[in-house]
Short mmCIF file of C-alpha atoms in Angstrom, two decimals:
data_model
loop_
_atom_site.label_atom_id
_atom_site.label_comp_id
_atom_site.label_asym_id
_atom_site.label_seq_id
_atom_site.Cartn_x
_atom_site.Cartn_y
_atom_site.Cartn_z
CA UNK A 1 0.04 -0.07 -0.18
CA UNK A 2 1.33 3.48 -1.10
CA UNK A 3 0.38 6.62 0.32
CA UNK A 4 -0.14 9.40 0.35
CA UNK A 5 -4.16 8.17 0.65
CA UNK A 6 -6.88 10.69 -0.82
CA UNK A 7 -9.49 11.62 1.89
CA UNK A 8 -12.23 9.36 2.21
CA UNK A 9 -15.04 8.54 4.95
CA UNK A 10 -14.61 5.48 6.54
CA UNK A 11 -17.87 5.69 8.35
CA UNK A 12 -19.60 2.99 6.73
CA UNK A 13 -16.74 0.71 6.83
CA UNK A 14 -16.35 1.35 11.13
CA UNK A 15 -19.92 1.31 11.74
CA UNK A 16 -20.28 -2.15 9.92
CA UNK A 17 -17.23 -3.37 12.01
CA UNK A 18 -18.87 -1.86 15.15
CA UNK A 19 -22.91 -3.29 14.53
CA UNK A 20 -22.33 -5.99 11.74
CA UNK A 21 -25.48 -6.66 10.14
CA UNK A 22 -27.28 -3.30 11.39
CA UNK A 23 -28.75 -1.19 9.16
CA UNK A 24 -26.27 1.53 8.10
CA UNK A 25 -26.83 4.96 8.78
CA UNK A 26 -25.73 6.98 5.66
CA UNK A 27 -22.95 9.33 6.63
CA UNK A 28 -23.77 12.80 5.58
CA UNK A 29 -20.38 13.73 4.97
CA UNK A 30 -19.07 14.97 1.70
CA UNK A 31 -15.83 12.86 1.51
CA UNK A 32 -15.80 10.26 -1.31
CA UNK A 33 -16.29 6.79 -0.51
CA UNK A 34 -14.58 3.73 -2.08
CA UNK A 35 -11.29 1.99 -1.78
CA UNK A 36 -8.08 3.76 -0.73
CA UNK A 37 -4.78 2.68 0.83
CA UNK A 38 -6.09 3.99 4.02
CA UNK A 39 -9.36 1.96 3.83
CA UNK A 40 -7.56 -0.98 2.62
CA UNK A 41 -5.29 -0.90 5.76
CA UNK A 42 -8.24 -0.37 8.02
CA UNK A 43 -9.87 -3.44 6.87
CA UNK A 44 -6.64 -5.48 7.40
CA UNK A 45 -6.68 -4.23 10.84
CA UNK A 46 -10.67 -5.04 11.38
CA UNK A 47 -9.98 -8.86 10.13
CA UNK A 48 -8.50 -9.38 13.49
CA UNK A 49 -10.09 -12.05 15.77
CA UNK A 50 -7.81 -12.82 18.63
CA UNK A 51 -5.07 -10.31 18.87
CA UNK A 52 -3.51 -7.15 17.69
CA UNK A 53 0.26 -6.32 18.67
CA UNK A 54 1.13 -2.67 17.98
CA UNK A 55 4.35 -1.30 17.57
CA UNK A 56 3.49 2.43 16.53
CA UNK A 57 6.24 5.16 17.08
CA UNK A 58 3.47 8.31 16.49
CA UNK A 59 -0.16 7.56 16.61
CA UNK A 60 -2.38 10.22 16.23
CA UNK A 61 -5.09 9.10 13.48
CA UNK A 62 -8.66 9.45 15.03
CA UNK A 63 -10.00 6.81 12.36
CA UNK A 64 -7.03 4.21 13.26
CA UNK A 65 -7.64 4.92 16.75
CA UNK A 66 -11.21 4.03 16.75
CA UNK A 67 -10.64 0.73 14.59
CA UNK A 68 -8.52 -0.37 17.29
CA UNK A 69 -10.57 0.62 20.06
CA UNK A 70 -13.25 -1.18 18.36
CA UNK A 71 -11.53 -4.27 18.12
CA UNK A 72 -10.72 -4.10 21.77
CA UNK A 73 -14.91 -3.55 22.57
CA UNK A 74 -15.17 -6.73 20.36
CA UNK A 75 -12.73 -8.89 22.45
CA UNK A 76 -9.66 -8.94 20.49
CA UNK A 77 -6.36 -8.61 22.70
CA UNK A 78 -5.03 -5.61 21.96
CA UNK A 79 -1.16 -4.68 22.73
CA UNK A 80 -0.04 -1.25 21.84
CA UNK A 81 3.96 -0.09 22.06
CA UNK A 82 4.57 3.66 21.80
CA UNK A 83 7.22 6.03 22.02
CA UNK A 84 7.79 7.86 25.22
CA UNK A 85 8.29 11.61 23.86
CA UNK A 86 5.67 11.35 21.09
CA UNK A 87 2.82 9.65 22.96
CA UNK A 88 2.59 13.01 25.06
CA UNK A 89 2.15 15.08 22.03
CA UNK A 90 -0.77 17.00 21.27
CA UNK A 91 -3.26 14.89 19.19
CA UNK A 92 -1.93 11.86 20.27
CA UNK A 93 -4.66 9.22 20.28
CA UNK A 94 -2.40 7.31 23.45
CA UNK A 95 -3.89 8.53 26.27
CA UNK A 96 -8.01 7.88 24.64
CA UNK A 97 -7.00 4.23 23.87
CA UNK A 98 -5.10 3.75 27.53
CA UNK A 99 -8.66 5.35 28.98
CA UNK A 100 -10.49 3.00 26.90
CA UNK A 101 -8.46 -0.02 28.66
CA UNK A 102 -6.04 -0.66 26.48
CA UNK A 103 -2.72 -2.09 27.58
CA UNK A 104 0.00 0.53 26.72
CA UNK A 105 3.73 0.30 27.20
CA UNK A 106 6.38 2.39 26.10
CA UNK A 107 10.19 2.72 25.97
CA UNK A 108 12.12 4.66 28.66
CA UNK A 109 15.33 5.30 26.73
CA UNK A 110 16.51 8.30 24.94
CA UNK A 111 16.48 6.69 21.62
CA UNK A 112 13.22 6.63 19.69
CA UNK A 113 10.91 3.56 19.46
CA UNK A 114 10.39 4.08 15.95
CA UNK A 115 9.20 0.86 14.86
CA UNK A 116 5.77 1.29 12.81
CA UNK A 117 4.12 -2.36 12.63
CA UNK A 118 1.04 -4.01 13.54
CA UNK A 119 0.73 -8.11 13.86
CA UNK A 120 -2.81 -9.54 13.27
CA UNK A 121 -3.69 -12.75 14.84
CA UNK A 122 -0.11 -13.35 15.30
CA UNK A 123 -0.21 -14.16 11.43
CA UNK A 124 -0.11 -10.99 9.07
CA UNK A 125 2.13 -8.04 9.62
CA UNK A 126 1.93 -4.67 8.32
CA UNK A 127 4.89 -2.86 8.54
CA UNK A 128 6.26 0.02 6.61
CA UNK A 129 7.40 4.13 6.91
CA UNK A 130 3.99 5.18 7.82
CA UNK A 131 3.31 6.63 10.99
CA UNK A 132 -0.35 6.16 12.26
CA UNK A 133 -0.98 10.02 11.62
CA UNK A 134 -3.35 12.00 9.26
CA UNK A 135 -0.34 14.12 7.93
CA UNK A 136 1.35 11.08 7.02
CA UNK A 137 -1.40 9.17 5.78
CA UNK A 138 -2.67 12.32 3.54
CA UNK A 139 0.51 14.23 2.51
CA UNK A 140 3.68 12.17 2.94
CA UNK A 141 4.88 9.73 0.50
CA UNK A 142 4.92 6.44 2.80
CA UNK A 143 4.83 2.54 1.99
CA UNK A 144 3.03 -0.22 4.09
CA UNK A 145 3.73 -3.91 3.28
CA UNK A 146 1.45 -6.19 4.44
CA UNK A 147 3.21 -10.25 4.75
CA UNK A 148 1.63 -13.16 6.22
CA UNK A 149 4.49 -15.67 5.08
CA UNK A 150 5.60 -16.94 8.37
CA UNK A 151 9.21 -16.48 7.97
CA UNK A 152 8.70 -12.64 7.96
CA UNK A 153 6.31 -12.51 10.60
CA UNK A 154 8.27 -14.63 13.12
CA UNK A 155 11.10 -12.26 13.83
CA UNK A 156 8.45 -9.27 14.18
CA UNK A 157 6.27 -11.27 16.69
CA UNK A 158 9.64 -12.10 18.49
CA UNK A 159 10.70 -8.47 18.63
CA UNK A 160 7.00 -7.52 19.67
CA UNK A 161 7.60 -10.07 22.64
CA UNK A 162 11.07 -8.83 23.61
CA UNK A 163 9.95 -5.16 23.63
CA UNK A 164 6.72 -5.78 25.37
CA UNK A 165 8.71 -7.38 27.94
CA UNK A 166 11.55 -4.95 27.85
CA UNK A 167 9.11 -1.98 28.50
CA UNK A 168 7.02 -3.66 31.50
CA UNK A 169 6.42 -1.20 33.93
CA UNK A 170 7.48 -3.64 36.83
CA UNK A 171 10.89 -3.56 35.33
CA UNK A 172 11.57 0.18 35.36
CA UNK A 173 14.82 1.05 36.65
CA UNK A 174 13.97 4.40 38.09
CA UNK B 1 17.08 -6.96 10.92
CA UNK B 2 16.34 -4.96 13.90
CA UNK B 3 18.22 -2.07 15.45
CA UNK B 4 19.61 -0.56 17.50
CA UNK B 5 22.83 -1.93 16.00
CA UNK B 6 25.95 -1.85 18.42
CA UNK B 7 28.94 0.10 17.16
CA UNK B 8 30.93 -1.48 15.23
CA UNK B 9 33.81 -1.17 12.63
CA UNK B 10 33.25 -1.31 8.91
CA UNK B 11 36.56 -0.71 7.39
CA UNK B 12 37.45 -3.93 6.45
CA UNK B 13 34.07 -4.56 4.86
CA UNK B 14 34.44 -1.07 2.90
CA UNK B 15 37.87 -1.73 1.92
CA UNK B 16 37.46 -4.96 0.68
CA UNK B 17 34.78 -3.78 -1.52
CA UNK B 18 36.77 -0.42 -2.61
CA UNK B 19 39.81 -2.70 -3.87
CA UNK B 20 38.85 -6.27 -3.74
CA UNK B 21 41.38 -8.86 -3.25
CA UNK B 22 44.28 -6.31 -2.05
CA UNK B 23 46.15 -7.12 1.48
CA UNK B 24 43.56 -5.32 3.97
CA UNK B 25 45.26 -2.81 6.26
CA UNK B 26 44.18 -3.43 9.71
CA UNK B 27 42.16 -0.44 10.93
CA UNK B 28 43.58 0.79 14.48
CA UNK B 29 39.98 1.99 15.55
CA UNK B 30 38.73 -0.01 19.31
CA UNK B 31 35.59 -0.48 17.89
CA UNK B 32 34.49 -4.48 17.63
CA UNK B 33 34.41 -6.32 14.44
CA UNK B 34 32.06 -8.87 14.01
CA UNK B 35 28.14 -9.24 12.50
CA UNK B 36 26.19 -6.29 13.21
CA UNK B 37 22.44 -5.30 12.04
CA UNK B 38 24.33 -2.46 10.22
CA UNK B 39 27.08 -4.56 8.59
CA UNK B 40 24.43 -6.99 7.16
CA UNK B 41 22.60 -4.00 5.99
CA UNK B 42 25.71 -2.72 4.32
CA UNK B 43 26.67 -6.00 3.12
CA UNK B 44 23.55 -6.42 1.02
CA UNK B 45 23.79 -2.93 -0.63
CA UNK B 46 27.27 -3.58 -1.52
CA UNK B 47 26.16 -6.86 -3.64
CA UNK B 48 24.95 -4.11 -5.96
CA UNK B 49 26.19 -5.35 -9.43
CA UNK B 50 24.11 -3.26 -11.87
CA UNK B 51 21.69 -0.51 -10.25
CA UNK B 52 20.82 1.06 -6.89
CA UNK B 53 17.65 2.80 -6.54
CA UNK B 54 17.29 4.70 -3.01
CA UNK B 55 14.58 6.62 -1.45
CA UNK B 56 15.47 7.83 1.86
CA UNK B 57 13.60 10.37 4.23
CA UNK B 58 16.78 11.44 6.00
CA UNK B 59 20.42 10.35 5.18
CA UNK B 60 23.11 11.45 7.28
CA UNK B 61 25.23 8.06 8.12
CA UNK B 62 28.58 8.51 6.32
CA UNK B 63 29.22 4.66 6.61
CA UNK B 64 25.82 4.22 4.69
CA UNK B 65 27.40 7.11 2.32
CA UNK B 66 30.62 5.57 1.58
CA UNK B 67 29.00 2.30 0.51
CA UNK B 68 27.03 4.05 -1.90
CA UNK B 69 29.58 6.47 -3.24
CA UNK B 70 31.79 3.31 -3.93
CA UNK B 71 29.04 1.47 -5.82
CA UNK B 72 28.57 4.65 -7.87
CA UNK B 73 32.71 4.64 -8.61
CA UNK B 74 32.23 1.08 -9.26
CA UNK B 75 30.21 1.81 -12.22
CA UNK B 76 26.77 0.68 -10.57
CA UNK B 77 23.82 3.23 -11.46
CA UNK B 78 22.94 5.17 -8.30
CA UNK B 79 19.76 7.18 -8.03
CA UNK B 80 18.72 8.96 -4.98
CA UNK B 81 15.48 10.35 -4.01
CA UNK B 82 14.94 12.15 -0.81
CA UNK B 83 13.15 14.40 1.20
CA UNK B 84 13.63 18.44 0.62
CA UNK B 85 13.49 19.52 3.86
CA UNK B 86 15.51 17.01 5.31
CA UNK B 87 18.31 16.99 2.52
CA UNK B 88 19.78 20.21 3.73
CA UNK B 89 19.79 19.65 7.60
CA UNK B 90 23.68 19.69 9.03
CA UNK B 91 25.00 16.41 8.57
CA UNK B 92 23.08 15.57 5.73
CA UNK B 93 25.17 13.08 3.21
CA UNK B 94 23.05 14.33 0.16
CA UNK B 95 25.23 17.21 -0.73
CA UNK B 96 28.64 15.11 -0.63
CA UNK B 97 26.96 12.05 -2.91
CA UNK B 98 25.42 14.47 -5.05
CA UNK B 99 29.01 15.92 -5.56
CA UNK B 100 30.43 13.04 -6.18
CA UNK B 101 28.32 12.55 -9.15
CA UNK B 102 25.58 10.61 -8.08
CA UNK B 103 21.79 11.40 -9.37
CA UNK B 104 19.73 12.99 -6.63
CA UNK B 105 15.93 14.36 -6.79
CA UNK B 106 13.74 15.34 -4.39
CA UNK B 107 9.96 16.49 -3.64
CA UNK B 108 8.86 19.65 -4.03
CA UNK B 109 5.62 19.21 -2.11
CA UNK B 110 4.71 20.23 1.56
CA UNK B 111 4.62 16.61 2.87
CA UNK B 112 7.15 14.58 3.42
CA UNK B 113 9.17 12.20 1.14
CA UNK B 114 8.99 9.54 4.02
CA UNK B 115 10.14 6.30 2.35
CA UNK B 116 13.14 4.18 3.51
CA UNK B 117 14.00 1.82 1.24
CA UNK B 118 16.45 0.40 -1.61
CA UNK B 119 16.31 -1.45 -4.23
CA UNK B 120 19.21 -3.79 -5.43
CA UNK B 121 19.52 -4.88 -8.68
CA UNK B 122 16.11 -4.28 -9.52
CA UNK B 123 15.34 -7.42 -7.47
CA UNK B 124 16.25 -7.07 -3.68
CA UNK B 125 13.87 -4.73 -1.76
CA UNK B 126 15.29 -3.27 1.69
CA UNK B 127 12.59 -1.20 3.26
CA UNK B 128 11.45 -0.75 6.86
CA UNK B 129 11.33 2.16 9.83
CA UNK B 130 14.81 2.91 9.26
CA UNK B 131 16.17 6.33 8.31
CA UNK B 132 20.04 6.02 7.19
CA UNK B 133 21.49 7.94 10.31
CA UNK B 134 23.75 7.16 12.73
CA UNK B 135 21.15 8.20 15.65
CA UNK B 136 18.59 5.76 14.28
CA UNK B 137 21.11 3.05 13.83
CA UNK B 138 22.85 3.11 16.96
CA UNK B 139 20.17 4.55 19.40
CA UNK B 140 16.52 3.49 17.94
CA UNK B 141 14.41 0.42 17.91
CA UNK B 142 13.86 0.09 13.97
CA UNK B 143 13.29 -2.84 11.53
CA UNK B 144 14.49 -3.52 7.98
CA UNK B 145 12.81 -6.06 6.01
CA UNK B 146 14.82 -7.69 3.18
CA UNK B 147 12.78 -9.48 0.27
CA UNK B 148 13.61 -10.69 -2.99
CA UNK B 149 9.95 -12.14 -3.68
CA UNK B 150 9.02 -10.63 -6.94
CA UNK B 151 5.53 -9.77 -6.08
CA UNK B 152 6.68 -7.48 -2.82
CA UNK B 153 9.63 -5.92 -5.18
CA UNK B 154 7.46 -4.94 -8.44
CA UNK B 155 5.11 -2.37 -6.50
CA UNK B 156 8.22 -0.53 -4.87
CA UNK B 157 10.13 -0.60 -8.41
CA UNK B 158 7.06 1.24 -9.89
CA UNK B 159 6.87 3.51 -6.90
CA UNK B 160 10.60 4.77 -7.74
CA UNK B 161 10.22 5.29 -11.53
CA UNK B 162 6.68 7.05 -10.56
CA UNK B 163 8.47 9.30 -7.88
CA UNK B 164 11.87 9.64 -9.85
CA UNK B 165 9.82 10.76 -12.75
CA UNK B 166 7.50 13.57 -10.82
CA UNK B 167 10.47 14.65 -9.26
CA UNK B 168 12.21 15.16 -12.56
CA UNK B 169 13.47 18.70 -12.34
CA UNK B 170 12.02 19.15 -16.00
CA UNK B 171 8.67 19.06 -14.32
CA UNK B 172 9.41 21.52 -11.86
CA UNK B 173 5.77 23.77 -11.72
CA UNK B 174 7.54 26.83 -10.14
#
């Protein structure tokens, strides 16, 4: 998937995921519907049934946050790792997601936690240059690869578990 | 490949690539030798025989610049796309590479050219979260995927050609 992605309305997609089978209320916004890189990314995330492991440096896109929140409400185990310096920036969605009960951990060193990957159901890896921000989605040249080849996914699963444990608050050293 | 990569001496690797077969002068620096994520990345780049297509948002790592310069001197066709705002930052290697005769193009819009990928000989894709900066290599949590599956590489080749043409100075609109 390549970005920038043109602006599009994701209401139908998100509402259908929130209340499957219910009659869709048409969204009054003037944004075009249809398939974009962003809608394809959201669709892949929403396909999660059991788990979603996220390592996202900068996360401020409200639509992606809604998708993640929705998965959490649906009972999918969401774990989110992010960067300590970027999680507090204006517009960050991390606080909202944490409030909603999602487990969040962050680095505690001076380098950045600069990964931008997601693993769906421990099987599908979504990774690339894209931070989960509206600026990146709508304005930047970005790429996102979707891979389900176990040989590629496994090292990312291992990296996630390693980071998740390293950033466990029980191990804080201050 | 995952980062941070511990500091290491790449002199032997780079000298061998610059003058294959010549007796290596031992480097007096105290850095450890041996295999690291950075040395593996450099090795992959140095395997180029015909072409190296680079889309790098931020490029300030002197060792990676040496590898690229070396390939250029060896007759490999190097094309480099970068971000207009980041190419002028202190420490950027873009000016040096351009001076050395390497073709460089950059975006001319307000969004970032945020890709960080390389394509070796139109066959091997090297892509991930890693900017080519010493800070990213030594301090950040980063990932780099190396893929030679044609189905994955082809869209990146197309994206490179699209960007290369779009950023052609002949098409400048100001």
